[in-house]
Amino acid sequence: MSKHYLSTNVIIETLTHNLDTYDAGPKQIDTFTLAQLETLMDKVKQFLQECTLVPFDEDKKRWDKLMTYYYQQPNVVRCRICSKCLNEYEAAMEHIKMHERQKEQEESVAKPVRLNFMEKHCIPRLNEKLSKHTKKFLSKDCTTVVERYLVESNYVQIDIDNDRVQRDLETCLKKFYPSVKLYPFGSRIAGTGSLSSDLDVFVDLQNGYFGRNYNIKPEELAEAIERIVIILRSTKEWTVDAIILNARVPLLRVISCDCDLHCDLTFSNGLAHRNSLLLQYMFNLQPTSRMLVCYLKNWNREGCLNAYTLSLMVIFLYQCHKLLPSVAKLQETPSNDLIIDGWNAGFATPTLRELNMKLWESSIPELAYKFFEFYSFEGKYFSVERHVICPYLGERRIAKSSFVSPNGEEIPPQMERLKRYMLDHQGDTNPRNLFAYNKPFVVQDPFEHCHNVAKAVPVETAARVMRAIDLSMASLRDRNEPNKRGGEN
């Protein structure tokens, strides 16, 4: 029983912790809660009557460790729609009403709502000051910060442990999946990682690089991941750190015991690998773009925006200055097409000279200022509130409201794949399958156009990021003003 029904034990442990949170002594209980507890006790009695008592043959310390790792928070209830944590009836009811209002708005999307679109989705203006960390960071010499980080990211990118871990993992899995192939991706591979960065690996178990229409189906994925957990746990080379099955992209977090390297394993398709290849290509075209991402990763120590989001924002900045090509431009020739789950992840790799573009050789302080100026609240050419950060088209004025119409008539004509996708998913109630164009930050994946890579950034966090961008821009401007005046004299 204990070995095969961990979920039952976790629930019991959680309920125990929950009851322990009440103060000792007399308590009041309403009739509804009493009825629930009585029903539960009746179920438990019936359950026990059907059970045969056997000895507990597990190690108690091992079992306590399991409970410590896996019991649910006893005082928290999570919303099924948005995972927000709640613990009071009134707050929960208000939260339900908020979702009902959102649903009503979505259902009335066919009505003309253009004028009110941003009123409902604007980012609040804050008056808070910069954090001590950000102030201290901005006072440092930008070039020195980036040079130090580049040394680290260069080392991480060519770290022999990257290949070693992949070989070990492939050897371990090949006995059970003879056709398995591994594709590394992420910041370590793109050249913006640090010593603490995980190694991201797409594990292609059965020739599934091109997606769910091929060998491994979504319903089989969880079963495959659970099998891999058993395989890895049977060895001394690997520790399973976390199993995340309910994410948009199911994930297995493991640790190589030999290299002490943390790895995030995904199993769905090769899109993430193609994303990293695109970043590598763009960074090679404009090396300062990679340097700027490294600077911003240090600036963004609170982790409000992940490295991939920052990379796409930097690439989009360069595209809007006509210093990097749009992905649409790189996909003009059909011979470069590479279709993964219905999305084109292929691209040509022309040189800057072939693209008739110049190298952007500005200093790091100038680049950082350009970034903050471009994405600030008062940006002259781009509005985070109104527009989509769209590396696919590399254009400034793609409005969020273009994606409101149910028949997709305002979607840019170059996004025919997205238009077909949105029409196919009109009745879909799973938010993971919908293009989240109505979020504070909309950073569109360059290949999988229905994916807003920043959709998880809540309004409160977006407000803090925008405030930090505005204040950072002012700080860099103030630091550079005395130098300008000195030069003028």
Short mmCIF file of C-alpha atoms in Angstrom, two decimals:
data_model
loop_
_atom_site.label_atom_id
_atom_site.label_comp_id
_atom_site.label_asym_id
_atom_site.label_seq_id
_atom_site.Cartn_x
_atom_site.Cartn_y
_atom_site.Cartn_z
CA MET A 1 0.00 0.00 0.00
CA SER A 2 2.62 2.54 1.07
CA LYS A 3 4.80 1.80 -1.94
CA HIS A 4 2.12 2.20 -4.55
CA TYR A 5 -0.15 4.96 -3.24
CA LEU A 6 2.17 7.87 -2.49
CA SER A 7 -0.61 10.34 -3.37
CA THR A 8 -2.85 8.92 -0.62
CA ASN A 9 -0.09 9.26 1.93
CA VAL A 10 0.71 12.81 0.81
CA ILE A 11 -2.94 13.84 1.19
CA ILE A 12 -3.11 12.29 4.67
CA GLU A 13 0.12 14.05 5.65
CA THR A 14 -1.20 17.34 4.31
CA LEU A 15 -4.47 17.02 6.21
CA THR A 16 -2.54 16.25 9.39
CA HIS A 17 -0.38 19.34 8.94
CA ASN A 18 -3.49 21.38 8.23
CA LEU A 19 -5.22 20.30 11.45
CA ASP A 20 -2.01 21.00 13.39
CA THR A 21 -2.19 24.65 12.33
CA TYR A 22 -5.31 25.27 14.45
CA ASP A 23 -4.79 26.64 17.95
CA ALA A 24 -5.15 24.16 20.79
CA GLY A 25 -8.37 24.25 22.85
CA PRO A 26 -12.11 24.62 22.07
CA LYS A 27 -13.04 25.51 18.49
CA GLN A 28 -16.15 26.45 16.56
CA ILE A 29 -17.12 24.39 13.52
CA ASP A 30 -19.91 25.10 11.04
CA THR A 31 -22.38 22.45 9.94
CA PHE A 32 -20.99 22.28 6.40
CA THR A 33 -17.40 21.55 7.54
CA LEU A 34 -18.68 19.10 10.15
CA ALA A 35 -20.63 17.23 7.48
CA GLN A 36 -17.51 17.07 5.29
CA LEU A 37 -15.37 15.70 8.12
CA GLU A 38 -18.01 13.13 9.04
CA THR A 39 -18.19 12.00 5.40
CA LEU A 40 -14.41 11.71 5.35
CA MET A 41 -14.37 9.65 8.55
CA ASP A 42 -17.07 7.35 7.19
CA LYS A 43 -14.99 6.86 4.03
CA VAL A 44 -11.88 6.15 6.13
CA LYS A 45 -13.79 3.59 8.26
CA GLN A 46 -15.10 1.87 5.14
CA PHE A 47 -11.61 1.93 3.62
CA LEU A 48 -10.03 0.40 6.75
CA GLN A 49 -12.64 -2.35 6.89
CA GLU A 50 -11.55 -3.45 3.42
CA CYS A 51 -7.82 -3.39 4.30
CA THR A 52 -5.55 -6.11 5.62
CA LEU A 53 -2.88 -4.90 8.03
CA VAL A 54 0.69 -5.73 6.99
CA PRO A 55 4.04 -4.67 8.52
CA PHE A 56 5.62 -1.37 7.44
CA ASP A 57 8.65 -2.55 5.48
CA GLU A 58 10.07 0.84 4.47
CA ASP A 59 12.90 2.75 6.10
CA LYS A 60 11.27 5.38 8.38
CA LYS A 61 13.91 8.03 7.67
CA ARG A 62 13.48 7.50 3.94
CA TRP A 63 9.71 7.79 4.28
CA ASP A 64 9.98 10.98 6.37
CA LYS A 65 12.19 12.42 3.64
CA LEU A 66 9.54 11.59 1.05
CA MET A 67 6.87 13.36 3.09
CA THR A 68 9.10 16.39 3.61
CA TYR A 69 9.67 16.69 -0.13
CA TYR A 70 6.17 16.01 -1.35
CA TYR A 71 3.51 17.09 1.12
CA GLN A 72 1.31 19.92 -0.08
CA GLN A 73 1.24 23.26 1.70
CA PRO A 74 -1.43 22.67 4.36
CA ASN A 75 -2.81 26.21 4.45
CA VAL A 76 -2.87 26.93 0.74
CA VAL A 77 -5.46 26.28 -1.94
CA ARG A 78 -4.45 26.90 -5.55
CA CYS A 79 -6.78 28.17 -8.25
CA ARG A 80 -7.12 25.56 -11.02
CA ILE A 81 -7.11 28.28 -13.70
CA CYS A 82 -4.14 30.45 -12.71
CA SER A 83 -2.52 28.60 -9.72
CA LYS A 84 -2.89 31.66 -7.46
CA CYS A 85 -2.58 30.73 -3.77
CA LEU A 86 -5.58 31.44 -1.52
CA ASN A 87 -6.59 30.48 2.00
CA GLU A 88 -9.80 32.36 2.83
CA TYR A 89 -13.37 31.92 1.61
CA GLU A 90 -13.99 35.62 0.85
CA ALA A 91 -10.75 36.01 -1.08
CA ALA A 92 -11.49 32.80 -2.98
CA MET A 93 -14.98 34.00 -3.96
CA GLU A 94 -13.62 37.35 -5.18
CA HIS A 95 -11.03 35.45 -7.20
CA ILE A 96 -13.73 33.30 -8.80
CA LYS A 97 -15.68 36.45 -9.73
CA MET A 98 -12.53 37.89 -11.33
CA HIS A 99 -12.19 34.80 -13.55
CA GLU A 100 -15.89 34.92 -14.41
CA ARG A 101 -15.51 38.55 -15.49
CA GLN A 102 -12.50 37.61 -17.61
CA LYS A 103 -14.48 34.79 -19.20
CA GLU A 104 -17.33 37.18 -20.03
CA GLN A 105 -14.84 39.54 -21.64
CA GLU A 106 -13.35 36.71 -23.70
CA GLU A 107 -16.79 35.54 -24.81
CA SER A 108 -17.67 39.06 -25.96
CA VAL A 109 -14.42 39.37 -27.91
CA ALA A 110 -16.31 39.49 -31.23
CA LYS A 111 -17.81 42.83 -30.21
CA PRO A 112 -15.83 46.01 -31.01
CA VAL A 113 -13.51 46.39 -28.01
CA ARG A 114 -10.54 48.11 -29.61
CA LEU A 115 -10.81 51.37 -27.67
CA ASN A 116 -10.96 49.62 -24.31
CA PHE A 117 -8.37 46.92 -25.00
CA MET A 118 -5.43 48.60 -23.30
CA GLU A 119 -7.54 50.09 -20.52
CA LYS A 120 -8.19 46.51 -19.41
CA HIS A 121 -4.63 45.30 -19.93
CA CYS A 122 -2.45 48.26 -18.99
CA ILE A 123 0.58 47.97 -16.71
CA PRO A 124 0.23 49.96 -13.45
CA ARG A 125 2.65 52.87 -12.87
CA LEU A 126 4.67 52.52 -9.69
CA ASN A 127 6.56 55.12 -7.69
CA GLU A 128 8.92 52.78 -5.87
CA LYS A 129 12.67 53.36 -5.95
CA LEU A 130 15.31 51.10 -7.39
CA SER A 131 16.37 48.19 -5.20
CA LYS A 132 19.73 48.47 -3.47
CA HIS A 133 21.07 45.68 -5.64
CA THR A 134 20.07 47.42 -8.90
CA LYS A 135 21.45 50.77 -7.72
CA LYS A 136 24.74 49.13 -6.85
CA PHE A 137 24.80 47.25 -10.14
CA LEU A 138 24.16 50.38 -12.21
CA SER A 139 27.00 52.17 -10.43
CA LYS A 140 29.49 49.56 -11.70
CA ASP A 141 31.44 49.87 -14.91
CA CYS A 142 29.23 48.18 -17.54
CA THR A 143 32.13 46.98 -19.68
CA THR A 144 33.91 45.34 -16.74
CA VAL A 145 30.70 43.57 -15.68
CA VAL A 146 30.18 42.14 -19.17
CA GLU A 147 33.81 41.15 -19.69
CA ARG A 148 33.79 39.14 -16.46
CA TYR A 149 30.50 37.47 -17.32
CA LEU A 150 31.68 36.63 -20.85
CA VAL A 151 34.70 34.79 -19.44
CA GLU A 152 32.29 32.67 -17.39
CA SER A 153 29.79 32.10 -20.20
CA ASN A 154 32.56 31.19 -22.67
CA TYR A 155 33.88 28.61 -20.21
CA VAL A 156 30.39 27.21 -19.60
CA GLN A 157 29.66 27.01 -23.34
CA ILE A 158 32.68 24.78 -24.03
CA ASP A 159 32.67 22.98 -20.67
CA ILE A 160 33.68 19.34 -21.28
CA ASP A 161 31.10 18.32 -18.67
CA ASN A 162 28.35 19.28 -21.14
CA ASP A 163 29.44 16.53 -23.54
CA ARG A 164 30.33 14.13 -20.77
CA VAL A 165 26.89 14.35 -19.17
CA GLN A 166 25.18 13.86 -22.52
CA ARG A 167 27.27 10.77 -23.29
CA ASP A 168 26.53 9.31 -19.86
CA LEU A 169 22.80 9.95 -20.26
CA GLU A 170 22.70 8.54 -23.78
CA THR A 171 24.56 5.39 -22.65
CA CYS A 172 22.12 4.96 -19.76
CA LEU A 173 19.01 5.29 -21.96
CA LYS A 174 20.22 3.47 -25.08
CA LYS A 175 19.62 0.04 -23.52
CA PHE A 176 15.91 0.82 -23.32
CA TYR A 177 15.57 3.31 -26.23
CA PRO A 178 18.03 2.19 -28.96
CA SER A 179 17.25 5.18 -31.23
CA VAL A 180 17.58 7.84 -28.49
CA LYS A 181 19.32 11.10 -29.46
CA LEU A 182 20.17 14.10 -27.28
CA TYR A 183 20.03 17.76 -28.33
CA PRO A 184 21.43 20.36 -25.89
CA PHE A 185 19.88 23.83 -25.84
CA GLY A 186 19.44 26.82 -23.53
CA SER A 187 21.75 29.49 -22.16
CA ARG A 188 24.75 27.20 -21.73
CA ILE A 189 24.65 26.38 -25.43
CA ALA A 190 23.64 29.84 -26.71
CA GLY A 191 26.56 31.49 -24.87
CA THR A 192 24.75 33.45 -22.16
CA GLY A 193 24.97 30.91 -19.35
CA SER A 194 26.80 31.06 -16.03
CA LEU A 195 28.41 28.45 -13.79
CA SER A 196 25.06 28.04 -12.01
CA SER A 197 23.09 27.50 -15.25
CA ASP A 198 21.43 24.14 -15.80
CA LEU A 199 22.16 22.10 -18.90
CA ASP A 200 18.94 21.86 -20.95
CA VAL A 201 18.63 18.74 -23.09
CA PHE A 202 15.90 17.59 -25.45
CA VAL A 203 15.79 13.79 -25.18
CA ASP A 204 14.48 12.38 -28.45
CA LEU A 205 13.40 8.90 -27.40
CA GLN A 206 11.86 7.56 -30.60
CA ASN A 207 12.56 9.91 -33.51
CA GLY A 208 10.16 12.52 -32.14
CA TYR A 209 12.20 15.62 -33.04
CA PHE A 210 9.44 16.80 -35.37
CA GLY A 211 6.72 16.59 -32.75
CA ARG A 212 3.59 14.85 -31.59
CA ASN A 213 2.44 13.80 -35.05
CA TYR A 214 5.29 11.33 -35.23
CA ASN A 215 6.14 8.60 -32.68
CA ILE A 216 5.45 9.67 -29.09
CA LYS A 217 1.94 10.91 -28.31
CA PRO A 218 1.08 13.35 -25.46
CA GLU A 219 -0.77 10.70 -23.47
CA GLU A 220 2.31 8.44 -23.69
CA LEU A 221 4.73 11.15 -22.59
CA ALA A 222 4.01 10.98 -18.85
CA GLU A 223 4.36 7.21 -18.94
CA ALA A 224 7.70 7.50 -20.77
CA ILE A 225 9.02 10.07 -18.27
CA GLU A 226 8.03 7.85 -15.33
CA ARG A 227 9.87 4.96 -16.97
CA ILE A 228 12.99 7.11 -17.39
CA VAL A 229 12.78 8.07 -13.71
CA ILE A 230 12.91 4.36 -12.82
CA ILE A 231 15.84 3.82 -15.20
CA LEU A 232 17.88 6.72 -13.79
CA ARG A 233 17.12 5.86 -10.19
CA SER A 234 18.38 2.35 -10.77
CA THR A 235 21.87 3.77 -11.42
CA LYS A 236 24.39 5.46 -9.15
CA GLU A 237 25.20 8.13 -11.73
CA TRP A 238 21.95 10.12 -11.52
CA THR A 239 19.72 11.76 -8.92
CA VAL A 240 16.15 12.68 -9.87
CA ASP A 241 15.51 16.15 -8.47
CA ALA A 242 11.98 16.91 -9.72
CA ILE A 243 9.30 15.51 -12.03
CA ILE A 244 7.12 18.24 -13.60
CA LEU A 245 4.39 16.69 -15.72
CA ASN A 246 1.70 19.40 -15.63
CA ALA A 247 3.79 22.13 -17.30
CA ARG A 248 3.32 23.30 -20.88
CA VAL A 249 6.48 21.35 -21.67
CA PRO A 250 6.81 18.34 -19.31
CA LEU A 251 10.17 18.38 -17.58
CA LEU A 252 12.46 16.06 -15.66
CA ARG A 253 15.12 17.67 -13.45
CA VAL A 254 18.10 15.44 -12.76
CA ILE A 255 21.62 15.79 -11.36
CA SER A 256 24.71 14.09 -12.72
CA CYS A 257 26.46 12.71 -9.63
CA ASP A 258 29.82 12.47 -11.44
CA CYS A 259 29.86 16.09 -12.66
CA ASP A 260 27.48 17.63 -10.11
CA LEU A 261 25.71 19.26 -13.06
CA HIS A 262 21.97 19.96 -12.91
CA CYS A 263 20.07 19.08 -16.09
CA ASP A 264 16.56 19.87 -17.30
CA LEU A 265 15.34 17.13 -19.63
CA THR A 266 12.43 17.70 -22.05
CA PHE A 267 10.84 15.12 -24.36
CA SER A 268 8.23 16.87 -26.55
CA ASN A 269 9.95 18.09 -29.74
CA GLY A 270 13.00 19.87 -31.15
CA LEU A 271 11.64 23.44 -31.11
CA ALA A 272 13.72 24.51 -28.08
CA HIS A 273 16.85 23.16 -29.77
CA ARG A 274 16.04 25.16 -32.91
CA ASN A 275 15.46 28.27 -30.76
CA SER A 276 18.98 27.96 -29.34
CA LEU A 277 20.46 27.53 -32.83
CA LEU A 278 18.69 30.73 -33.89
CA LEU A 279 20.08 32.63 -30.88
CA GLN A 280 23.59 31.36 -31.64
CA TYR A 281 23.27 32.54 -35.23
CA MET A 282 21.98 36.00 -34.24
CA PHE A 283 24.66 36.42 -31.54
CA ASN A 284 27.36 35.48 -34.07
CA LEU A 285 26.03 38.07 -36.53
CA GLN A 286 26.05 40.81 -33.88
CA PRO A 287 28.40 39.85 -31.00
CA THR A 288 27.35 42.93 -29.02
CA SER A 289 23.82 41.51 -28.82
CA ARG A 290 25.14 38.57 -26.79
CA MET A 291 27.12 41.00 -24.61
CA LEU A 292 23.96 43.03 -23.98
CA VAL A 293 22.04 39.89 -22.94
CA CYS A 294 24.83 39.04 -20.49
CA TYR A 295 24.61 42.56 -19.03
CA LEU A 296 20.83 42.36 -18.69
CA LYS A 297 20.97 38.94 -17.01
CA ASN A 298 23.10 40.53 -14.28
CA TRP A 299 20.79 43.56 -14.12
CA ASN A 300 17.78 41.23 -13.83
CA ARG A 301 19.04 39.40 -10.73
CA GLU A 302 15.49 39.09 -9.33
CA GLY A 303 14.73 36.79 -12.26
CA CYS A 304 11.57 38.62 -13.37
CA LEU A 305 12.45 37.86 -17.01
CA ASN A 306 14.23 34.65 -17.98
CA ALA A 307 17.29 34.51 -20.23
CA TYR A 308 15.34 33.40 -23.31
CA THR A 309 12.87 36.29 -22.96
CA LEU A 310 15.71 38.80 -22.55
CA SER A 311 17.49 37.33 -25.58
CA LEU A 312 14.41 37.74 -27.79
CA MET A 313 13.92 41.31 -26.52
CA VAL A 314 17.52 42.17 -27.42
CA ILE A 315 17.25 40.54 -30.86
CA PHE A 316 14.02 42.47 -31.48
CA LEU A 317 15.77 45.73 -30.52
CA TYR A 318 18.50 45.04 -33.10
CA GLN A 319 15.90 44.08 -35.72
CA CYS A 320 14.03 47.34 -35.21
CA HIS A 321 17.32 49.22 -35.81
CA LYS A 322 17.79 47.18 -39.04
CA LEU A 323 20.87 45.49 -37.60
CA LEU A 324 19.54 41.92 -37.50
CA PRO A 325 17.23 40.17 -40.00
CA SER A 326 13.69 39.14 -39.17
CA VAL A 327 13.06 35.40 -38.94
CA ALA A 328 10.52 35.82 -41.76
CA LYS A 329 13.37 37.10 -43.95
CA LEU A 330 15.45 34.03 -43.07
CA GLN A 331 12.52 31.76 -44.01
CA GLU A 332 11.82 33.21 -47.45
CA THR A 333 13.35 30.21 -49.26
CA PRO A 334 11.19 27.07 -48.85
CA SER A 335 14.26 24.83 -49.15
CA ASN A 336 15.21 25.91 -45.61
CA ASP A 337 11.85 24.84 -44.12
CA LEU A 338 11.93 22.48 -41.16
CA ILE A 339 8.42 21.79 -39.84
CA ILE A 340 8.02 20.82 -36.18
CA ASP A 341 4.46 20.36 -34.87
CA GLY A 342 3.16 22.49 -37.72
CA TRP A 343 5.60 25.39 -37.14
CA ASN A 344 8.46 26.31 -39.45
CA ALA A 345 11.68 26.17 -37.42
CA GLY A 346 14.05 26.28 -40.39
CA PHE A 347 16.09 29.35 -41.37
CA ALA A 348 18.88 30.46 -43.69
CA THR A 349 22.17 31.72 -42.24
CA PRO A 350 23.42 34.58 -44.45
CA THR A 351 26.29 36.81 -43.31
CA LEU A 352 25.89 40.49 -42.38
CA ARG A 353 27.48 41.38 -45.69
CA GLU A 354 24.98 39.26 -47.61
CA LEU A 355 22.20 40.93 -45.59
CA ASN A 356 23.68 44.37 -46.35
CA MET A 357 23.77 45.16 -42.61
CA LYS A 358 26.42 46.83 -40.49
CA LEU A 359 28.10 45.61 -37.32
CA TRP A 360 26.77 47.43 -34.24
CA GLU A 361 29.88 48.28 -32.28
CA SER A 362 28.46 50.63 -29.64
CA SER A 363 29.78 50.44 -26.08
CA ILE A 364 27.94 48.42 -23.44
CA PRO A 365 26.68 51.58 -21.62
CA GLU A 366 25.28 52.88 -24.92
CA LEU A 367 23.65 49.55 -25.75
CA ALA A 368 22.13 49.23 -22.27
CA TYR A 369 20.74 52.76 -22.52
CA LYS A 370 19.28 52.00 -25.98
CA PHE A 371 17.58 48.89 -24.56
CA PHE A 372 16.06 50.73 -21.58
CA GLU A 373 15.00 53.66 -23.77
CA PHE A 374 13.34 51.38 -26.33
CA TYR A 375 11.33 49.40 -23.75
CA SER A 376 10.55 52.26 -21.35
CA PHE A 377 6.99 53.41 -20.60
CA GLU A 378 7.54 56.53 -22.68
CA GLY A 379 9.28 54.75 -25.54
CA LYS A 380 9.01 56.82 -28.72
CA TYR A 381 8.87 53.90 -31.13
CA PHE A 382 7.51 50.96 -29.17
CA SER A 383 4.99 50.36 -26.36
CA VAL A 384 5.23 47.22 -24.23
CA GLU A 385 1.58 47.79 -23.28
CA ARG A 386 0.22 48.02 -26.81
CA HIS A 387 2.66 46.12 -29.00
CA VAL A 388 4.03 42.61 -29.47
CA ILE A 389 7.76 41.92 -29.24
CA CYS A 390 7.87 39.98 -32.49
CA PRO A 391 11.28 38.65 -33.65
CA TYR A 392 9.51 36.77 -36.44
CA LEU A 393 8.64 40.01 -38.27
CA GLY A 394 11.11 42.33 -36.52
CA GLU A 395 8.62 45.22 -36.77
CA ARG A 396 7.78 47.73 -34.04
CA ARG A 397 4.06 48.25 -34.51
CA ILE A 398 2.46 44.79 -34.32
CA ALA A 399 -0.45 45.58 -31.99
CA LYS A 400 -1.76 43.16 -29.37
CA SER A 401 -5.26 44.06 -30.51
CA SER A 402 -4.47 42.54 -33.94
CA PHE A 403 -5.11 39.12 -32.40
CA VAL A 404 -8.51 39.86 -30.82
CA SER A 405 -10.76 39.21 -33.83
CA PRO A 406 -12.15 35.63 -33.81
CA ASN A 407 -11.72 35.23 -37.58
CA GLY A 408 -8.15 36.57 -37.52
CA GLU A 409 -8.60 39.18 -40.24
CA GLU A 410 -6.13 41.58 -38.56
CA ILE A 411 -3.37 39.06 -37.95
CA PRO A 412 -0.35 40.05 -40.12
CA PRO A 413 -0.59 38.14 -43.42
CA GLN A 414 2.92 36.69 -42.92
CA MET A 415 1.56 34.77 -39.90
CA GLU A 416 -0.68 32.44 -41.87
CA ARG A 417 0.31 29.49 -39.68
CA LEU A 418 -0.77 31.38 -36.56
CA LYS A 419 -4.07 32.39 -38.16
CA ARG A 420 -4.87 28.77 -39.02
CA TYR A 421 -3.82 27.70 -35.52
CA MET A 422 -6.06 30.27 -33.81
CA LEU A 423 -9.04 29.33 -36.00
CA ASP A 424 -8.49 25.65 -35.20
CA HIS A 425 -8.39 26.41 -31.44
CA GLN A 426 -11.36 28.82 -31.23
CA GLY A 427 -13.31 26.52 -28.93
CA ASP A 428 -10.29 25.34 -26.94
CA THR A 429 -10.63 26.05 -23.21
CA ASN A 430 -7.08 24.97 -22.32
CA PRO A 431 -5.07 28.22 -21.86
CA ARG A 432 -1.86 26.36 -22.71
CA ASN A 433 -3.08 26.01 -26.30
CA LEU A 434 -4.07 29.66 -26.79
CA PHE A 435 -1.96 32.64 -27.84
CA ALA A 436 -1.73 34.81 -24.70
CA TYR A 437 -1.73 38.15 -26.56
CA ASN A 438 -3.53 39.99 -23.73
CA LYS A 439 -0.73 39.72 -21.16
CA PRO A 440 1.37 42.65 -19.85
CA PHE A 441 4.42 41.41 -21.79
CA VAL A 442 3.89 39.69 -25.14
CA VAL A 443 7.15 38.24 -26.41
CA GLN A 444 6.27 36.01 -29.35
CA ASP A 445 8.33 32.91 -29.97
CA PRO A 446 10.05 33.31 -33.39
CA PHE A 447 8.96 29.83 -34.56
CA GLU A 448 5.96 28.75 -32.42
CA HIS A 449 3.91 31.89 -32.99
CA CYS A 450 1.10 30.86 -30.62
CA HIS A 451 3.55 30.92 -27.68
CA ASN A 452 4.06 34.09 -25.64
CA VAL A 453 7.27 33.24 -23.79
CA ALA A 454 6.53 35.95 -21.19
CA LYS A 455 2.90 35.02 -20.53
CA ALA A 456 3.70 33.89 -16.98
CA VAL A 457 4.84 37.39 -15.96
CA PRO A 458 2.01 38.77 -13.78
CA VAL A 459 0.89 42.41 -13.85
CA GLU A 460 2.60 43.24 -10.53
CA THR A 461 5.95 41.89 -11.76
CA ALA A 462 5.58 43.63 -15.12
CA ALA A 463 4.99 46.92 -13.29
CA ARG A 464 8.20 46.43 -11.28
CA VAL A 465 10.18 45.57 -14.41
CA MET A 466 8.91 48.63 -16.26
CA ARG A 467 9.67 50.86 -13.28
CA ALA A 468 13.19 49.40 -13.11
CA ILE A 469 13.65 49.98 -16.85
CA ASP A 470 12.61 53.65 -16.55
CA LEU A 471 14.83 54.29 -13.52
CA SER A 472 17.78 52.40 -15.02
CA MET A 473 17.51 54.48 -18.19
CA ALA A 474 17.55 57.68 -16.09
CA SER A 475 20.51 56.42 -14.04
CA LEU A 476 22.62 55.63 -17.13
CA ARG A 477 21.68 58.96 -18.69
CA ASP A 478 22.69 60.87 -15.55
CA ARG A 479 26.00 59.00 -15.37
CA ASN A 480 26.82 59.82 -18.98
CA GLU A 481 25.79 63.50 -18.84
CA PRO A 482 28.96 64.74 -17.04
CA ASN A 483 31.11 62.93 -19.63
CA LYS A 484 29.20 64.60 -22.45
CA ARG A 485 29.53 68.03 -20.86
CA GLY A 486 33.24 67.42 -20.29
CA GLY A 487 33.66 66.51 -23.95
CA GLU A 488 31.82 69.64 -25.03
CA ASN A 489 34.19 71.82 -23.02
#
